[in-house]
């Protein structure tokens, strides 16, 4: 039993005529008759009685019609869902982002996306770079945004924007505000670090 056979059966039942059903389906009369015959032969049941030039549903045909209509309707609904998903009319997108990206860079982009695709449900979790990578790898997030490099064979990274880290000091701090400090000068200063797994910390340590 195929979905096409069910569609043809429903059309024949509703038109009570093979030729008119074939015309409505844009099929030949022989193809329409063959589809109905295949259902009847496959399940050894008569679905229609021939009355003169028209046909009528048998008792079995009337019972089967309700089920066939339900299947055809569900198939149409499934097609509509796929159409909506492919056209970004409905669906869900789960995102993960590192702290700076998720707090400052991503929100206006999410607003623009939501305005353009109001039927897409967005979910965002903000954590550090290592945790974002882990969530995408495990499937907890569909897409991740991070600030640092990722070394994970199971992930594909693409640059989408760039920024730079700068050092800001108070007037009178041991490092002159108008000078570019050497890395050795920075190492000797006290620092409050982000946690391990943060791209900000990793980039600082690499520098």
mmCIF file of C-alpha atoms in Angstrom:
data_model
loop_
_atom_site.group_PDB
_atom_site.id
_atom_site.type_symbol
_atom_site.label_atom_id
_atom_site.label_comp_id
_atom_site.label_asym_id
_atom_site.label_seq_id
_atom_site.Cartn_x
_atom_site.Cartn_y
_atom_site.Cartn_z
ATOM 1 C CA UNK A 1 0.000 0.000 0.000
ATOM 2 C CA UNK A 2 1.427 3.354 -1.016
ATOM 3 C CA UNK A 3 0.477 6.921 -0.219
ATOM 4 C CA UNK A 4 -0.302 7.494 -3.906
ATOM 5 C CA UNK A 5 -2.737 4.565 -3.902
ATOM 6 C CA UNK A 6 -4.471 6.024 -0.862
ATOM 7 C CA UNK A 7 -4.760 9.433 -2.528
ATOM 8 C CA UNK A 8 -6.258 7.837 -5.627
ATOM 9 C CA UNK A 9 -8.683 5.753 -3.567
ATOM 10 C CA UNK A 10 -9.877 8.839 -1.669
ATOM 11 C CA UNK A 11 -10.364 10.775 -4.928
ATOM 12 C CA UNK A 12 -12.343 7.945 -6.524
ATOM 13 C CA UNK A 13 -14.487 7.613 -3.405
ATOM 14 C CA UNK A 14 -15.223 11.319 -3.296
ATOM 15 C CA UNK A 15 -16.034 11.607 -7.003
ATOM 16 C CA UNK A 16 -17.803 8.231 -7.159
ATOM 17 C CA UNK A 17 -16.386 7.991 -10.649
ATOM 18 C CA UNK A 18 -13.032 6.739 -11.917
ATOM 19 C CA UNK A 19 -12.787 9.036 -14.921
ATOM 20 C CA UNK A 20 -13.635 12.186 -12.988
ATOM 21 C CA UNK A 21 -11.186 11.219 -10.216
ATOM 22 C CA UNK A 22 -8.466 10.581 -12.793
ATOM 23 C CA UNK A 23 -9.114 13.984 -14.343
ATOM 24 C CA UNK A 24 -8.892 15.687 -10.934
ATOM 25 C CA UNK A 25 -5.608 13.910 -10.170
ATOM 26 C CA UNK A 26 -4.202 14.537 -13.648
ATOM 27 C CA UNK A 27 -3.832 10.786 -14.184
ATOM 28 C CA UNK A 28 -4.996 8.416 -16.862
ATOM 29 C CA UNK A 29 -8.128 6.395 -16.236
ATOM 30 C CA UNK A 30 -6.140 3.162 -16.513
ATOM 31 C CA UNK A 31 -3.607 4.282 -13.886
ATOM 32 C CA UNK A 32 -6.425 5.276 -11.536
ATOM 33 C CA UNK A 33 -8.258 1.994 -11.984
ATOM 34 C CA UNK A 34 -5.024 0.039 -11.554
ATOM 35 C CA UNK A 35 -4.274 1.754 -8.222
ATOM 36 C CA UNK A 36 -7.698 0.850 -6.832
ATOM 37 C CA UNK A 37 -7.435 -2.696 -8.180
ATOM 38 C CA UNK A 38 -4.011 -3.081 -6.580
ATOM 39 C CA UNK A 39 -5.441 -2.177 -3.169
ATOM 40 C CA UNK A 40 -8.341 -4.577 -3.578
ATOM 41 C CA UNK A 41 -6.174 -7.434 -4.821
ATOM 42 C CA UNK A 42 -3.421 -6.922 -2.280
ATOM 43 C CA UNK A 43 -5.834 -7.129 0.636
ATOM 44 C CA UNK A 44 -8.471 -9.380 -0.929
ATOM 45 C CA UNK A 45 -11.305 -6.949 -0.269
ATOM 46 C CA UNK A 46 -13.782 -5.178 -2.550
ATOM 47 C CA UNK A 47 -13.820 -1.427 -1.955
ATOM 48 C CA UNK A 48 -16.355 -0.368 -4.599
ATOM 49 C CA UNK A 49 -19.509 -1.719 -6.169
ATOM 50 C CA UNK A 50 -20.188 -0.774 -9.784
ATOM 51 C CA UNK A 51 -23.687 0.656 -10.195
ATOM 52 C CA UNK A 52 -24.385 1.525 -13.825
ATOM 53 C CA UNK A 53 -21.906 4.198 -14.873
ATOM 54 C CA UNK A 54 -20.981 5.129 -11.339
ATOM 55 C CA UNK A 55 -19.472 3.366 -8.394
ATOM 56 C CA UNK A 56 -20.350 3.214 -4.717
ATOM 57 C CA UNK A 57 -18.303 2.347 -1.696
ATOM 58 C CA UNK A 58 -18.865 -1.033 -0.128
ATOM 59 C CA UNK A 59 -19.148 -1.322 3.639
ATOM 60 C CA UNK A 60 -15.452 -2.144 3.751
ATOM 61 C CA UNK A 61 -14.719 0.813 1.497
ATOM 62 C CA UNK A 62 -16.562 3.218 3.801
ATOM 63 C CA UNK A 63 -14.599 2.012 6.829
ATOM 64 C CA UNK A 64 -11.335 2.208 4.911
ATOM 65 C CA UNK A 65 -12.112 5.692 3.563
ATOM 66 C CA UNK A 66 -11.954 7.252 7.030
ATOM 67 C CA UNK A 67 -8.540 5.728 7.657
ATOM 68 C CA UNK A 68 -7.238 6.623 4.206
ATOM 69 C CA UNK A 69 -8.349 10.240 4.599
ATOM 70 C CA UNK A 70 -6.569 10.425 7.957
ATOM 71 C CA UNK A 71 -3.320 9.112 6.471
ATOM 72 C CA UNK A 72 -3.496 11.481 3.496
ATOM 73 C CA UNK A 73 -4.180 14.418 5.827
ATOM 74 C CA UNK A 74 -1.224 13.507 8.050
ATOM 75 C CA UNK A 75 1.011 13.241 4.992
ATOM 76 C CA UNK A 76 -0.115 16.682 3.840
ATOM 77 C CA UNK A 77 0.623 18.068 7.318
ATOM 78 C CA UNK A 78 4.076 16.487 7.246
ATOM 79 C CA UNK A 79 4.758 18.063 3.853
ATOM 80 C CA UNK A 80 3.690 21.440 5.218
ATOM 81 C CA UNK A 81 6.077 21.067 8.162
ATOM 82 C CA UNK A 82 9.002 20.303 5.854
ATOM 83 C CA UNK A 83 8.050 23.245 3.654
ATOM 84 C CA UNK A 84 7.947 25.546 6.679
ATOM 85 C CA UNK A 85 11.270 24.261 7.971
ATOM 86 C CA UNK A 86 13.016 24.645 4.634
ATOM 87 C CA UNK A 87 11.613 28.165 4.324
ATOM 88 C CA UNK A 88 12.573 29.106 7.913
ATOM 89 C CA UNK A 89 8.911 29.650 8.764
ATOM 90 C CA UNK A 90 9.000 27.428 11.828
ATOM 91 C CA UNK A 91 11.451 25.347 13.854
ATOM 92 C CA UNK A 92 13.907 25.701 16.708
ATOM 93 C CA UNK A 93 17.550 26.725 16.921
ATOM 94 C CA UNK A 94 19.669 26.113 20.011
ATOM 95 C CA UNK A 95 22.750 28.304 20.344
ATOM 96 C CA UNK A 96 25.669 28.463 22.749
ATOM 97 C CA UNK A 97 28.063 31.391 23.025
ATOM 98 C CA UNK A 98 31.054 32.402 25.092
ATOM 99 C CA UNK A 99 30.656 35.228 27.591
ATOM 100 C CA UNK A 100 31.769 38.246 25.592
ATOM 101 C CA UNK A 101 30.180 37.093 22.343
ATOM 102 C CA UNK A 102 26.908 36.133 23.988
ATOM 103 C CA UNK A 103 26.692 39.289 26.077
ATOM 104 C CA UNK A 104 27.748 41.996 23.624
ATOM 105 C CA UNK A 105 28.058 40.808 20.015
ATOM 106 C CA UNK A 106 25.297 38.268 19.514
ATOM 107 C CA UNK A 107 22.127 39.940 20.963
ATOM 108 C CA UNK A 108 21.538 42.458 18.140
ATOM 109 C CA UNK A 109 22.064 39.709 15.568
ATOM 110 C CA UNK A 110 19.534 37.493 17.331
ATOM 111 C CA UNK A 111 17.056 40.361 17.307
ATOM 112 C CA UNK A 112 17.467 40.803 13.556
ATOM 113 C CA UNK A 113 17.097 37.060 12.979
ATOM 114 C CA UNK A 114 13.951 36.956 15.121
ATOM 115 C CA UNK A 115 12.439 39.892 13.236
ATOM 116 C CA UNK A 116 13.123 38.147 9.930
ATOM 117 C CA UNK A 117 12.019 34.668 11.075
ATOM 118 C CA UNK A 118 9.478 35.021 13.916
ATOM 119 C CA UNK A 119 8.439 31.377 13.658
ATOM 120 C CA UNK A 120 11.865 30.077 14.652
ATOM 121 C CA UNK A 121 12.235 29.479 18.386
ATOM 122 C CA UNK A 122 15.669 30.560 19.653
ATOM 123 C CA UNK A 123 17.422 29.295 22.775
ATOM 124 C CA UNK A 124 20.791 30.679 23.892
ATOM 125 C CA UNK A 125 23.119 29.518 26.658
ATOM 126 C CA UNK A 126 26.142 31.620 27.636
ATOM 127 C CA UNK A 127 29.233 29.922 29.044
ATOM 128 C CA UNK A 128 32.960 29.747 28.277
ATOM 129 C CA UNK A 129 34.614 28.659 25.032
ATOM 130 C CA UNK A 130 35.415 25.141 26.206
ATOM 131 C CA UNK A 131 31.854 24.480 27.340
ATOM 132 C CA UNK A 132 30.417 25.915 24.100
ATOM 133 C CA UNK A 133 32.564 23.520 22.062
ATOM 134 C CA UNK A 134 31.472 20.600 24.247
ATOM 135 C CA UNK A 135 27.779 21.455 23.826
ATOM 136 C CA UNK A 136 28.003 21.626 20.055
ATOM 137 C CA UNK A 137 29.994 18.388 19.954
ATOM 138 C CA UNK A 138 27.443 16.571 22.121
ATOM 139 C CA UNK A 139 24.486 17.900 20.132
ATOM 140 C CA UNK A 140 23.127 20.015 22.980
ATOM 141 C CA UNK A 141 23.587 23.089 20.773
ATOM 142 C CA UNK A 142 23.081 23.382 17.020
ATOM 143 C CA UNK A 143 25.583 26.194 16.660
ATOM 144 C CA UNK A 144 28.239 27.773 18.862
ATOM 145 C CA UNK A 145 29.974 31.152 18.881
ATOM 146 C CA UNK A 146 33.360 31.412 20.565
ATOM 147 C CA UNK A 147 36.267 33.842 20.697
ATOM 148 C CA UNK A 148 39.243 31.521 20.621
ATOM 149 C CA UNK A 149 40.562 28.669 18.480
ATOM 150 C CA UNK A 150 39.032 25.227 18.827
ATOM 151 C CA UNK A 151 41.061 22.036 18.432
ATOM 152 C CA UNK A 152 38.414 19.374 18.016
ATOM 153 C CA UNK A 153 38.273 17.098 14.931
ATOM 154 C CA UNK A 154 34.510 16.693 15.326
ATOM 155 C CA UNK A 155 33.843 20.417 14.875
ATOM 156 C CA UNK A 156 34.158 22.824 11.961
ATOM 157 C CA UNK A 157 35.050 26.426 12.769
ATOM 158 C CA UNK A 158 34.446 29.450 10.533
ATOM 159 C CA UNK A 159 35.424 33.063 11.347
ATOM 160 C CA UNK A 160 32.421 35.397 11.343
ATOM 161 C CA UNK A 161 33.851 38.520 13.021
ATOM 162 C CA UNK A 162 36.953 39.837 14.754
ATOM 163 C CA UNK A 163 37.863 41.970 17.743
ATOM 164 C CA UNK A 164 40.952 42.798 19.809
ATOM 165 C CA UNK A 165 41.949 42.670 23.459
ATOM 166 C CA UNK A 166 43.255 45.920 24.913
ATOM 167 C CA UNK A 167 44.752 46.796 28.268
ATOM 168 C CA UNK A 168 43.272 49.726 30.161
ATOM 169 C CA UNK A 169 45.092 51.026 33.272
ATOM 170 C CA UNK A 170 44.387 53.768 35.772
ATOM 171 C CA UNK A 171 46.480 56.905 35.821
ATOM 172 C CA UNK A 172 49.584 56.441 37.970
ATOM 173 C CA UNK A 173 49.634 52.647 37.541
ATOM 174 C CA UNK A 174 53.199 51.195 37.420
ATOM 175 C CA UNK A 175 52.904 50.654 33.670
ATOM 176 C CA UNK A 176 52.929 54.071 31.906
ATOM 177 C CA UNK A 177 49.632 54.671 30.168
ATOM 178 C CA UNK A 178 51.360 56.102 27.074
ATOM 179 C CA UNK A 179 53.755 53.179 26.640
ATOM 180 C CA UNK A 180 53.305 49.752 25.119
ATOM 181 C CA UNK A 181 54.339 47.322 27.846
ATOM 182 C CA UNK A 182 56.527 44.370 27.016
ATOM 183 C CA UNK A 183 55.178 40.888 27.802
ATOM 184 C CA UNK A 184 57.735 40.581 30.595
ATOM 185 C CA UNK A 185 56.307 43.714 32.229
ATOM 186 C CA UNK A 186 52.793 42.278 32.099
ATOM 187 C CA UNK A 187 53.800 38.979 33.644
ATOM 188 C CA UNK A 188 55.068 40.752 36.752
ATOM 189 C CA UNK A 189 51.736 42.485 37.349
ATOM 190 C CA UNK A 190 48.899 41.013 39.454
ATOM 191 C CA UNK A 191 45.966 39.732 37.399
ATOM 192 C CA UNK A 192 42.458 38.449 37.998
ATOM 193 C CA UNK A 193 41.979 35.670 35.433
ATOM 194 C CA UNK A 194 38.920 34.143 33.872
ATOM 195 C CA UNK A 195 38.416 30.422 34.529
ATOM 196 C CA UNK A 196 40.191 27.677 32.592
ATOM 197 C CA UNK A 197 38.383 27.113 29.293
ATOM 198 C CA UNK A 198 37.871 30.819 28.685
ATOM 199 C CA UNK A 199 39.188 32.081 25.357
ATOM 200 C CA UNK A 200 40.042 35.434 26.937
ATOM 201 C CA UNK A 201 42.356 33.702 29.383
ATOM 202 C CA UNK A 202 43.805 31.413 26.707
ATOM 203 C CA UNK A 203 44.592 34.329 24.388
ATOM 204 C CA UNK A 204 46.204 36.252 27.228
ATOM 205 C CA UNK A 205 48.353 33.292 28.228
ATOM 206 C CA UNK A 206 49.411 32.678 24.623
ATOM 207 C CA UNK A 207 50.397 36.337 24.223
#
